[in-house]
Amino acid sequence: MLIYKGTVSFSPYGGGYWWHIHEMIFGFGSAIIVGFLLTAVQNWTGIASVKGKPLAALFFLWLLGRVVIF
């Protein structure tokens, strides 16, 4: 909303349309795939899934990729 109202200036390479496409494919698409694999591996193999601090580290790594563009 801040970008839409003009309070914050944001002009990524290729424009907002291509940035949005990139975020949906590589940002959220990869989060969906990794989230599925992290939950499905436990059911398929019986091996404990990632939890606790390593899971938090994965989340913050993903979040860093979203925040670093700003």
PDB file of N, CA, C and O in Angstrom:
ATOM      1  N   MET A   1       0.815  -1.187   0.000  1.00  0.00           N
ATOM      2  CA  MET A   1       0.000   0.000   0.000  1.00  0.00           C
ATOM      3  C   MET A   1       0.862   1.256   0.000  1.00  0.00           C
ATOM      4  O   MET A   1       0.482   2.243  -0.606  1.00  0.00           O
ATOM      5  N   LEU A   2       2.000   1.195   0.691  1.00  0.00           N
ATOM      6  CA  LEU A   2       2.870   2.376   0.713  1.00  0.00           C
ATOM      7  C   LEU A   2       3.416   2.687  -0.675  1.00  0.00           C
ATOM      8  O   LEU A   2       3.540   3.850  -1.055  1.00  0.00           O
ATOM      9  N   ILE A   3       3.736   1.656  -1.433  1.00  0.00           N
ATOM     10  CA  ILE A   3       4.219   1.856  -2.798  1.00  0.00           C
ATOM     11  C   ILE A   3       3.089   2.390  -3.670  1.00  0.00           C
ATOM     12  O   ILE A   3       3.270   3.309  -4.472  1.00  0.00           O
ATOM     13  N   TYR A   4       1.914   1.822  -3.506  1.00  0.00           N
ATOM     14  CA  TYR A   4       0.756   2.239  -4.301  1.00  0.00           C
ATOM     15  C   TYR A   4       0.395   3.702  -4.047  1.00  0.00           C
ATOM     16  O   TYR A   4       0.065   4.440  -4.970  1.00  0.00           O
ATOM     17  N   LYS A   5       0.470   4.128  -2.796  1.00  0.00           N
ATOM     18  CA  LYS A   5       0.144   5.506  -2.447  1.00  0.00           C
ATOM     19  C   LYS A   5       1.266   6.479  -2.790  1.00  0.00           C
ATOM     20  O   LYS A   5       1.075   7.678  -2.755  1.00  0.00           O
ATOM     21  N   GLY A   6       2.462   5.983  -3.090  1.00  0.00           N
ATOM     22  CA  GLY A   6       3.581   6.833  -3.440  1.00  0.00           C
ATOM     23  C   GLY A   6       4.425   7.265  -2.259  1.00  0.00           C
ATOM     24  O   GLY A   6       5.327   8.084  -2.406  1.00  0.00           O
ATOM     25  N   THR A   7       4.154   6.706  -1.081  1.00  0.00           N
ATOM     26  CA  THR A   7       4.934   7.039   0.107  1.00  0.00           C
ATOM     27  C   THR A   7       6.339   6.475   0.006  1.00  0.00           C
ATOM     28  O   THR A   7       7.308   7.114   0.412  1.00  0.00           O
ATOM     29  N   VAL A   8       6.452   5.264  -0.539  1.00  0.00           N
ATOM     30  CA  VAL A   8       7.737   4.586  -0.698  1.00  0.00           C
ATOM     31  C   VAL A   8       7.977   4.382  -2.185  1.00  0.00           C
ATOM     32  O   VAL A   8       7.084   3.965  -2.913  1.00  0.00           O
ATOM     33  N   SER A   9       9.180   4.686  -2.638  1.00  0.00           N
ATOM     34  CA  SER A   9       9.538   4.494  -4.040  1.00  0.00           C
ATOM     35  C   SER A   9      10.188   3.126  -4.218  1.00  0.00           C
ATOM     36  O   SER A   9      11.106   2.764  -3.495  1.00  0.00           O
ATOM     37  N   PHE A  10       9.685   2.365  -5.162  1.00  0.00           N
ATOM     38  CA  PHE A  10      10.217   1.027  -5.433  1.00  0.00           C
ATOM     39  C   PHE A  10      10.104   0.756  -6.917  1.00  0.00           C
ATOM     40  O   PHE A  10       9.006   0.675  -7.461  1.00  0.00           O
ATOM     41  N   SER A  11      11.241   0.666  -7.593  1.00  0.00           N
ATOM     42  CA  SER A  11      11.220   0.380  -9.028  1.00  0.00           C
ATOM     43  C   SER A  11      12.257  -0.694  -9.325  1.00  0.00           C
ATOM     44  O   SER A  11      13.403  -0.406  -9.661  1.00  0.00           O
ATOM     45  N   PRO A  12      11.870  -1.951  -9.203  1.00  0.00           N
ATOM     46  CA  PRO A  12      12.799  -3.046  -9.463  1.00  0.00           C
ATOM     47  C   PRO A  12      13.096  -3.178 -10.951  1.00  0.00           C
ATOM     48  O   PRO A  12      12.360  -2.654 -11.797  1.00  0.00           O
ATOM     49  N   TYR A  13      14.158  -3.882 -11.263  1.00  0.00           N
ATOM     50  CA  TYR A  13      14.531  -4.129 -12.653  1.00  0.00           C
ATOM     51  C   TYR A  13      13.389  -4.865 -13.347  1.00  0.00           C
ATOM     52  O   TYR A  13      12.904  -5.871 -12.858  1.00  0.00           O
ATOM     53  N   GLY A  14      12.937  -4.364 -14.446  1.00  0.00           N
ATOM     54  CA  GLY A  14      11.851  -4.980 -15.190  1.00  0.00           C
ATOM     55  C   GLY A  14      10.476  -4.477 -14.808  1.00  0.00           C
ATOM     56  O   GLY A  14       9.495  -4.831 -15.435  1.00  0.00           O
ATOM     57  N   GLY A  15      10.381  -3.693 -13.755  1.00  0.00           N
ATOM     58  CA  GLY A  15       9.097  -3.144 -13.343  1.00  0.00           C
ATOM     59  C   GLY A  15       8.387  -4.024 -12.324  1.00  0.00           C
ATOM     60  O   GLY A  15       8.795  -5.146 -12.036  1.00  0.00           O
ATOM     61  N   GLY A  16       7.323  -3.484 -11.780  1.00  0.00           N
ATOM     62  CA  GLY A  16       6.576  -4.166 -10.737  1.00  0.00           C
ATOM     63  C   GLY A  16       5.912  -5.450 -11.193  1.00  0.00           C
ATOM     64  O   GLY A  16       5.801  -6.415 -10.438  1.00  0.00           O
ATOM     65  N   TYR A  17       5.469  -5.480 -12.442  1.00  0.00           N
ATOM     66  CA  TYR A  17       4.808  -6.674 -12.972  1.00  0.00           C
ATOM     67  C   TYR A  17       5.750  -7.866 -12.969  1.00  0.00           C
ATOM     68  O   TYR A  17       5.403  -8.940 -12.495  1.00  0.00           O
ATOM     69  N   TRP A  18       6.967  -7.694 -13.474  1.00  0.00           N
ATOM     70  CA  TRP A  18       7.923  -8.797 -13.531  1.00  0.00           C
ATOM     71  C   TRP A  18       8.465  -9.148 -12.151  1.00  0.00           C
ATOM     72  O   TRP A  18       8.758 -10.301 -11.870  1.00  0.00           O
ATOM     73  N   TRP A  19       8.563  -8.161 -11.265  1.00  0.00           N
ATOM     74  CA  TRP A  19       8.978  -8.447  -9.898  1.00  0.00           C
ATOM     75  C   TRP A  19       7.941  -9.337  -9.217  1.00  0.00           C
ATOM     76  O   TRP A  19       8.275 -10.285  -8.520  1.00  0.00           O
ATOM     77  N   HIS A  20       6.671  -9.040  -9.437  1.00  0.00           N
ATOM     78  CA  HIS A  20       5.600  -9.829  -8.835  1.00  0.00           C
ATOM     79  C   HIS A  20       5.631 -11.261  -9.364  1.00  0.00           C
ATOM     80  O   HIS A  20       5.479 -12.220  -8.595  1.00  0.00           O
ATOM     81  N   ILE A  21       5.828 -11.431 -10.649  1.00  0.00           N
ATOM     82  CA  ILE A  21       5.929 -12.774 -11.234  1.00  0.00           C
ATOM     83  C   ILE A  21       7.102 -13.520 -10.615  1.00  0.00           C
ATOM     84  O   ILE A  21       6.982 -14.699 -10.235  1.00  0.00           O
ATOM     85  N   HIS A  22       8.249 -12.862 -10.509  1.00  0.00           N
ATOM     86  CA  HIS A  22       9.442 -13.488  -9.930  1.00  0.00           C
ATOM     87  C   HIS A  22       9.191 -13.916  -8.486  1.00  0.00           C
ATOM     88  O   HIS A  22       9.546 -15.017  -8.081  1.00  0.00           O
ATOM     89  N   GLU A  23       8.566 -13.051  -7.704  1.00  0.00           N
ATOM     90  CA  GLU A  23       8.276 -13.375  -6.304  1.00  0.00           C
ATOM     91  C   GLU A  23       7.323 -14.545  -6.184  1.00  0.00           C
ATOM     92  O   GLU A  23       7.495 -15.403  -5.319  1.00  0.00           O
ATOM     93  N   MET A  24       6.311 -14.607  -7.010  1.00  0.00           N
ATOM     94  CA  MET A  24       5.340 -15.690  -6.932  1.00  0.00           C
ATOM     95  C   MET A  24       5.979 -17.028  -7.310  1.00  0.00           C
ATOM     96  O   MET A  24       5.689 -18.043  -6.687  1.00  0.00           O
ATOM     97  N   ILE A  25       6.858 -17.029  -8.305  1.00  0.00           N
ATOM     98  CA  ILE A  25       7.483 -18.280  -8.731  1.00  0.00           C
ATOM     99  C   ILE A  25       8.590 -18.699  -7.781  1.00  0.00           C
ATOM    100  O   ILE A  25       8.585 -19.815  -7.253  1.00  0.00           O
ATOM    101  N   PHE A  26       9.552 -17.817  -7.550  1.00  0.00           N
ATOM    102  CA  PHE A  26      10.731 -18.199  -6.790  1.00  0.00           C
ATOM    103  C   PHE A  26      10.590 -17.988  -5.289  1.00  0.00           C
ATOM    104  O   PHE A  26      11.210 -18.700  -4.508  1.00  0.00           O
ATOM    105  N   GLY A  27       9.804 -17.033  -4.866  1.00  0.00           N
ATOM    106  CA  GLY A  27       9.630 -16.783  -3.438  1.00  0.00           C
ATOM    107  C   GLY A  27       8.621 -17.724  -2.816  1.00  0.00           C
ATOM    108  O   GLY A  27       8.957 -18.595  -2.010  1.00  0.00           O
ATOM    109  N   PHE A  28       7.384 -17.586  -3.222  1.00  0.00           N
ATOM    110  CA  PHE A  28       6.320 -18.363  -2.607  1.00  0.00           C
ATOM    111  C   PHE A  28       6.235 -19.765  -3.191  1.00  0.00           C
ATOM    112  O   PHE A  28       5.902 -20.714  -2.478  1.00  0.00           O
ATOM    113  N   GLY A  29       6.529 -19.921  -4.466  1.00  0.00           N
ATOM    114  CA  GLY A  29       6.522 -21.261  -5.066  1.00  0.00           C
ATOM    115  C   GLY A  29       7.536 -22.183  -4.413  1.00  0.00           C
ATOM    116  O   GLY A  29       7.228 -23.335  -4.086  1.00  0.00           O
ATOM    117  N   SER A  30       8.733 -21.683  -4.203  1.00  0.00           N
ATOM    118  CA  SER A  30       9.754 -22.513  -3.543  1.00  0.00           C
ATOM    119  C   SER A  30       9.395 -22.773  -2.084  1.00  0.00           C
ATOM    120  O   SER A  30       9.650 -23.862  -1.564  1.00  0.00           O
ATOM    121  N   ALA A  31       8.769 -21.809  -1.416  1.00  0.00           N
ATOM    122  CA  ALA A  31       8.341 -22.021  -0.030  1.00  0.00           C
ATOM    123  C   ALA A  31       7.275 -23.103   0.050  1.00  0.00           C
ATOM    124  O   ALA A  31       7.273 -23.928   0.976  1.00  0.00           O
ATOM    125  N   ILE A  32       6.386 -23.148  -0.909  1.00  0.00           N
ATOM    126  CA  ILE A  32       5.348 -24.178  -0.940  1.00  0.00           C
ATOM    127  C   ILE A  32       5.971 -25.553  -1.158  1.00  0.00           C
ATOM    128  O   ILE A  32       5.628 -26.516  -0.461  1.00  0.00           O
ATOM    129  N   ILE A  33       6.892 -25.665  -2.108  1.00  0.00           N
ATOM    130  CA  ILE A  33       7.536 -26.944  -2.394  1.00  0.00           C
ATOM    131  C   ILE A  33       8.337 -27.431  -1.199  1.00  0.00           C
ATOM    132  O   ILE A  33       8.229 -28.591  -0.792  1.00  0.00           O
ATOM    133  N   VAL A  34       9.146 -26.561  -0.612  1.00  0.00           N
ATOM    134  CA  VAL A  34       9.959 -26.946   0.545  1.00  0.00           C
ATOM    135  C   VAL A  34       9.071 -27.288   1.735  1.00  0.00           C
ATOM    136  O   VAL A  34       9.331 -28.263   2.447  1.00  0.00           O
ATOM    137  N   GLY A  35       8.019 -26.531   1.949  1.00  0.00           N
ATOM    138  CA  GLY A  35       7.094 -26.838   3.035  1.00  0.00           C
ATOM    139  C   GLY A  35       6.445 -28.195   2.862  1.00  0.00           C
ATOM    140  O   GLY A  35       6.313 -28.966   3.823  1.00  0.00           O
ATOM    141  N   PHE A  36       6.045 -28.526   1.644  1.00  0.00           N
ATOM    142  CA  PHE A  36       5.474 -29.842   1.377  1.00  0.00           C
ATOM    143  C   PHE A  36       6.489 -30.942   1.640  1.00  0.00           C
ATOM    144  O   PHE A  36       6.191 -31.943   2.285  1.00  0.00           O
ATOM    145  N   LEU A  37       7.712 -30.740   1.143  1.00  0.00           N
ATOM    146  CA  LEU A  37       8.740 -31.764   1.340  1.00  0.00           C
ATOM    147  C   LEU A  37       9.102 -31.939   2.810  1.00  0.00           C
ATOM    148  O   LEU A  37       9.341 -33.059   3.265  1.00  0.00           O
ATOM    149  N   LEU A  38       9.138 -30.846   3.556  1.00  0.00           N
ATOM    150  CA  LEU A  38       9.473 -30.953   4.977  1.00  0.00           C
ATOM    151  C   LEU A  38       8.402 -31.707   5.751  1.00  0.00           C
ATOM    152  O   LEU A  38       8.701 -32.364   6.751  1.00  0.00           O
ATOM    153  N   THR A  39       7.158 -31.627   5.317  1.00  0.00           N
ATOM    154  CA  THR A  39       6.106 -32.360   6.023  1.00  0.00           C
ATOM    155  C   THR A  39       5.914 -33.758   5.467  1.00  0.00           C
ATOM    156  O   THR A  39       5.629 -34.689   6.214  1.00  0.00           O
ATOM    157  N   ALA A  40       6.073 -33.942   4.164  1.00  0.00           N
ATOM    158  CA  ALA A  40       5.836 -35.239   3.555  1.00  0.00           C
ATOM    159  C   ALA A  40       6.965 -36.230   3.840  1.00  0.00           C
ATOM    160  O   ALA A  40       6.711 -37.425   3.958  1.00  0.00           O
ATOM    161  N   VAL A  41       8.189 -35.761   3.969  1.00  0.00           N
ATOM    162  CA  VAL A  41       9.325 -36.664   4.217  1.00  0.00           C
ATOM    163  C   VAL A  41       9.111 -37.446   5.504  1.00  0.00           C
ATOM    164  O   VAL A  41       9.400 -38.639   5.568  1.00  0.00           O
ATOM    165  N   GLN A  42       8.599 -36.799   6.512  1.00  0.00           N
ATOM    166  CA  GLN A  42       8.362 -37.467   7.790  1.00  0.00           C
ATOM    167  C   GLN A  42       7.352 -38.598   7.619  1.00  0.00           C
ATOM    168  O   GLN A  42       7.536 -39.682   8.177  1.00  0.00           O
ATOM    169  N   ASN A  43       6.306 -38.387   6.846  1.00  0.00           N
ATOM    170  CA  ASN A  43       5.292 -39.418   6.635  1.00  0.00           C
ATOM    171  C   ASN A  43       5.791 -40.541   5.734  1.00  0.00           C
ATOM    172  O   ASN A  43       5.442 -41.694   5.934  1.00  0.00           O
ATOM    173  N   TRP A  44       6.583 -40.218   4.741  1.00  0.00           N
ATOM    174  CA  TRP A  44       7.040 -41.226   3.794  1.00  0.00           C
ATOM    175  C   TRP A  44       8.149 -42.107   4.351  1.00  0.00           C
ATOM    176  O   TRP A  44       8.202 -43.293   4.051  1.00  0.00           O
ATOM    177  N   THR A  45       9.059 -41.532   5.115  1.00  0.00           N
ATOM    178  CA  THR A  45      10.244 -42.274   5.548  1.00  0.00           C
ATOM    179  C   THR A  45      10.246 -42.616   7.028  1.00  0.00           C
ATOM    180  O   THR A  45      11.012 -43.479   7.444  1.00  0.00           O
ATOM    181  N   GLY A  46       9.448 -41.947   7.825  1.00  0.00           N
ATOM    182  CA  GLY A  46       9.460 -42.177   9.263  1.00  0.00           C
ATOM    183  C   GLY A  46      10.590 -41.447   9.969  1.00  0.00           C
ATOM    184  O   GLY A  46      10.741 -41.568  11.178  1.00  0.00           O
ATOM    185  N   ILE A  47      11.394 -40.689   9.220  1.00  0.00           N
ATOM    186  CA  ILE A  47      12.489 -39.915   9.805  1.00  0.00           C
ATOM    187  C   ILE A  47      11.921 -38.594  10.313  1.00  0.00           C
ATOM    188  O   ILE A  47      11.075 -37.981   9.660  1.00  0.00           O
ATOM    189  N   ALA A  48      12.386 -38.158  11.471  1.00  0.00           N
ATOM    190  CA  ALA A  48      11.897 -36.900  12.037  1.00  0.00           C
ATOM    191  C   ALA A  48      12.232 -35.734  11.113  1.00  0.00           C
ATOM    192  O   ALA A  48      13.323 -35.655  10.554  1.00  0.00           O
ATOM    193  N   SER A  49      11.286 -34.843  10.972  1.00  0.00           N
ATOM    194  CA  SER A  49      11.457 -33.670  10.119  1.00  0.00           C
ATOM    195  C   SER A  49      12.245 -32.588  10.855  1.00  0.00           C
ATOM    196  O   SER A  49      12.472 -32.671  12.054  1.00  0.00           O
ATOM    197  N   VAL A  50      12.626 -31.576  10.110  1.00  0.00           N
ATOM    198  CA  VAL A  50      13.357 -30.448  10.683  1.00  0.00           C
ATOM    199  C   VAL A  50      12.415 -29.681  11.607  1.00  0.00           C
ATOM    200  O   VAL A  50      11.281 -29.389  11.240  1.00  0.00           O
ATOM    201  N   LYS A  51      12.893 -29.341  12.807  1.00  0.00           N
ATOM    202  CA  LYS A  51      12.091 -28.545  13.735  1.00  0.00           C
ATOM    203  C   LYS A  51      13.003 -27.754  14.651  1.00  0.00           C
ATOM    204  O   LYS A  51      14.208 -27.984  14.684  1.00  0.00           O
ATOM    205  N   GLY A  52      12.423 -26.823  15.327  1.00  0.00           N
ATOM    206  CA  GLY A  52      13.197 -26.018  16.259  1.00  0.00           C
ATOM    207  C   GLY A  52      14.058 -24.981  15.568  1.00  0.00           C
ATOM    208  O   GLY A  52      13.641 -24.335  14.611  1.00  0.00           O
ATOM    209  N   LYS A  53      15.297 -24.837  16.049  1.00  0.00           N
ATOM    210  CA  LYS A  53      16.203 -23.806  15.524  1.00  0.00           C
ATOM    211  C   LYS A  53      16.564 -24.000  14.054  1.00  0.00           C
ATOM    212  O   LYS A  53      16.629 -23.022  13.312  1.00  0.00           O
ATOM    213  N   PRO A  54      16.823 -25.233  13.577  1.00  0.00           N
ATOM    214  CA  PRO A  54      17.109 -25.376  12.141  1.00  0.00           C
ATOM    215  C   PRO A  54      15.937 -24.946  11.251  1.00  0.00           C
ATOM    216  O   PRO A  54      16.138 -24.350  10.196  1.00  0.00           O
ATOM    217  N   LEU A  55      14.721 -25.223  11.690  1.00  0.00           N
ATOM    218  CA  LEU A  55      13.553 -24.790  10.932  1.00  0.00           C
ATOM    219  C   LEU A  55      13.422 -23.272  10.951  1.00  0.00           C
ATOM    220  O   LEU A  55      13.107 -22.649   9.937  1.00  0.00           O
ATOM    221  N   ALA A  56      13.689 -22.674  12.097  1.00  0.00           N
ATOM    222  CA  ALA A  56      13.663 -21.207  12.202  1.00  0.00           C
ATOM    223  C   ALA A  56      14.730 -20.600  11.296  1.00  0.00           C
ATOM    224  O   ALA A  56      14.499 -19.569  10.657  1.00  0.00           O
ATOM    225  N   ALA A  57      15.902 -21.233  11.221  1.00  0.00           N
ATOM    226  CA  ALA A  57      16.967 -20.746  10.348  1.00  0.00           C
ATOM    227  C   ALA A  57      16.537 -20.803   8.882  1.00  0.00           C
ATOM    228  O   ALA A  57      16.806 -19.867   8.117  1.00  0.00           O
ATOM    229  N   LEU A  58      15.858 -21.870   8.473  1.00  0.00           N
ATOM    230  CA  LEU A  58      15.350 -21.965   7.108  1.00  0.00           C
ATOM    231  C   LEU A  58      14.323 -20.867   6.826  1.00  0.00           C
ATOM    232  O   LEU A  58      14.333 -20.263   5.751  1.00  0.00           O
ATOM    233  N   PHE A  59      13.455 -20.622   7.789  1.00  0.00           N
ATOM    234  CA  PHE A  59      12.460 -19.561   7.629  1.00  0.00           C
ATOM    235  C   PHE A  59      13.121 -18.197   7.463  1.00  0.00           C
ATOM    236  O   PHE A  59      12.758 -17.424   6.582  1.00  0.00           O
ATOM    237  N   PHE A  60      14.093 -17.900   8.316  1.00  0.00           N
ATOM    238  CA  PHE A  60      14.741 -16.592   8.241  1.00  0.00           C
ATOM    239  C   PHE A  60      15.589 -16.448   6.985  1.00  0.00           C
ATOM    240  O   PHE A  60      15.731 -15.348   6.449  1.00  0.00           O
ATOM    241  N   LEU A  61      16.119 -17.551   6.475  1.00  0.00           N
ATOM    242  CA  LEU A  61      16.832 -17.513   5.199  1.00  0.00           C
ATOM    243  C   LEU A  61      15.859 -17.162   4.072  1.00  0.00           C
ATOM    244  O   LEU A  61      16.158 -16.346   3.202  1.00  0.00           O
ATOM    245  N   TRP A  62      14.680 -17.772   4.096  1.00  0.00           N
ATOM    246  CA  TRP A  62      13.656 -17.459   3.104  1.00  0.00           C
ATOM    247  C   TRP A  62      13.215 -15.998   3.251  1.00  0.00           C
ATOM    248  O   TRP A  62      13.082 -15.285   2.265  1.00  0.00           O
ATOM    249  N   LEU A  63      13.003 -15.568   4.478  1.00  0.00           N
ATOM    250  CA  LEU A  63      12.571 -14.194   4.745  1.00  0.00           C
ATOM    251  C   LEU A  63      13.623 -13.185   4.295  1.00  0.00           C
ATOM    252  O   LEU A  63      13.296 -12.128   3.754  1.00  0.00           O
ATOM    253  N   LEU A  64      14.886 -13.505   4.508  1.00  0.00           N
ATOM    254  CA  LEU A  64      15.978 -12.635   4.079  1.00  0.00           C
ATOM    255  C   LEU A  64      15.919 -12.385   2.574  1.00  0.00           C
ATOM    256  O   LEU A  64      16.126 -11.267   2.105  1.00  0.00           O
ATOM    257  N   GLY A  65      15.607 -13.421   1.819  1.00  0.00           N
ATOM    258  CA  GLY A  65      15.470 -13.269   0.373  1.00  0.00           C
ATOM    259  C   GLY A  65      14.348 -12.324  -0.029  1.00  0.00           C
ATOM    260  O   GLY A  65      14.412 -11.654  -1.048  1.00  0.00           O
ATOM    261  N   ARG A  66      13.290 -12.263   0.771  1.00  0.00           N
ATOM    262  CA  ARG A  66      12.176 -11.362   0.500  1.00  0.00           C
ATOM    263  C   ARG A  66      12.512  -9.943   0.906  1.00  0.00           C
ATOM    264  O   ARG A  66      12.095  -8.980   0.273  1.00  0.00           O
ATOM    265  N   VAL A  67      13.275  -9.787   2.010  1.00  0.00           N
ATOM    266  CA  VAL A  67      13.552  -8.461   2.568  1.00  0.00           C
ATOM    267  C   VAL A  67      14.738  -7.786   1.876  1.00  0.00           C
ATOM    268  O   VAL A  67      14.755  -6.561   1.734  1.00  0.00           O
ATOM    269  N   VAL A  68      15.695  -8.571   1.399  1.00  0.00           N
ATOM    270  CA  VAL A  68      16.934  -8.003   0.862  1.00  0.00           C
ATOM    271  C   VAL A  68      16.688  -7.110  -0.359  1.00  0.00           C
ATOM    272  O   VAL A  68      17.446  -6.194  -0.603  1.00  0.00           O
ATOM    273  N   ILE A  69      15.612  -7.324  -1.067  1.00  0.00           N
ATOM    274  CA  ILE A  69      15.327  -6.505  -2.243  1.00  0.00           C
ATOM    275  C   ILE A  69      15.019  -5.058  -1.857  1.00  0.00           C
ATOM    276  O   ILE A  69      15.216  -4.149  -2.638  1.00  0.00           O
ATOM    277  N   PHE A  70      14.552  -4.848  -0.632  1.00  0.00           N
ATOM    278  CA  PHE A  70      14.278  -3.491  -0.178  1.00  0.00           C
ATOM    279  C   PHE A  70      15.520  -2.839   0.361  1.00  0.00           C
ATOM    280  O   PHE A  70      15.643  -1.706   0.502  1.00  0.00           O
TER     281      PHE A  70
END
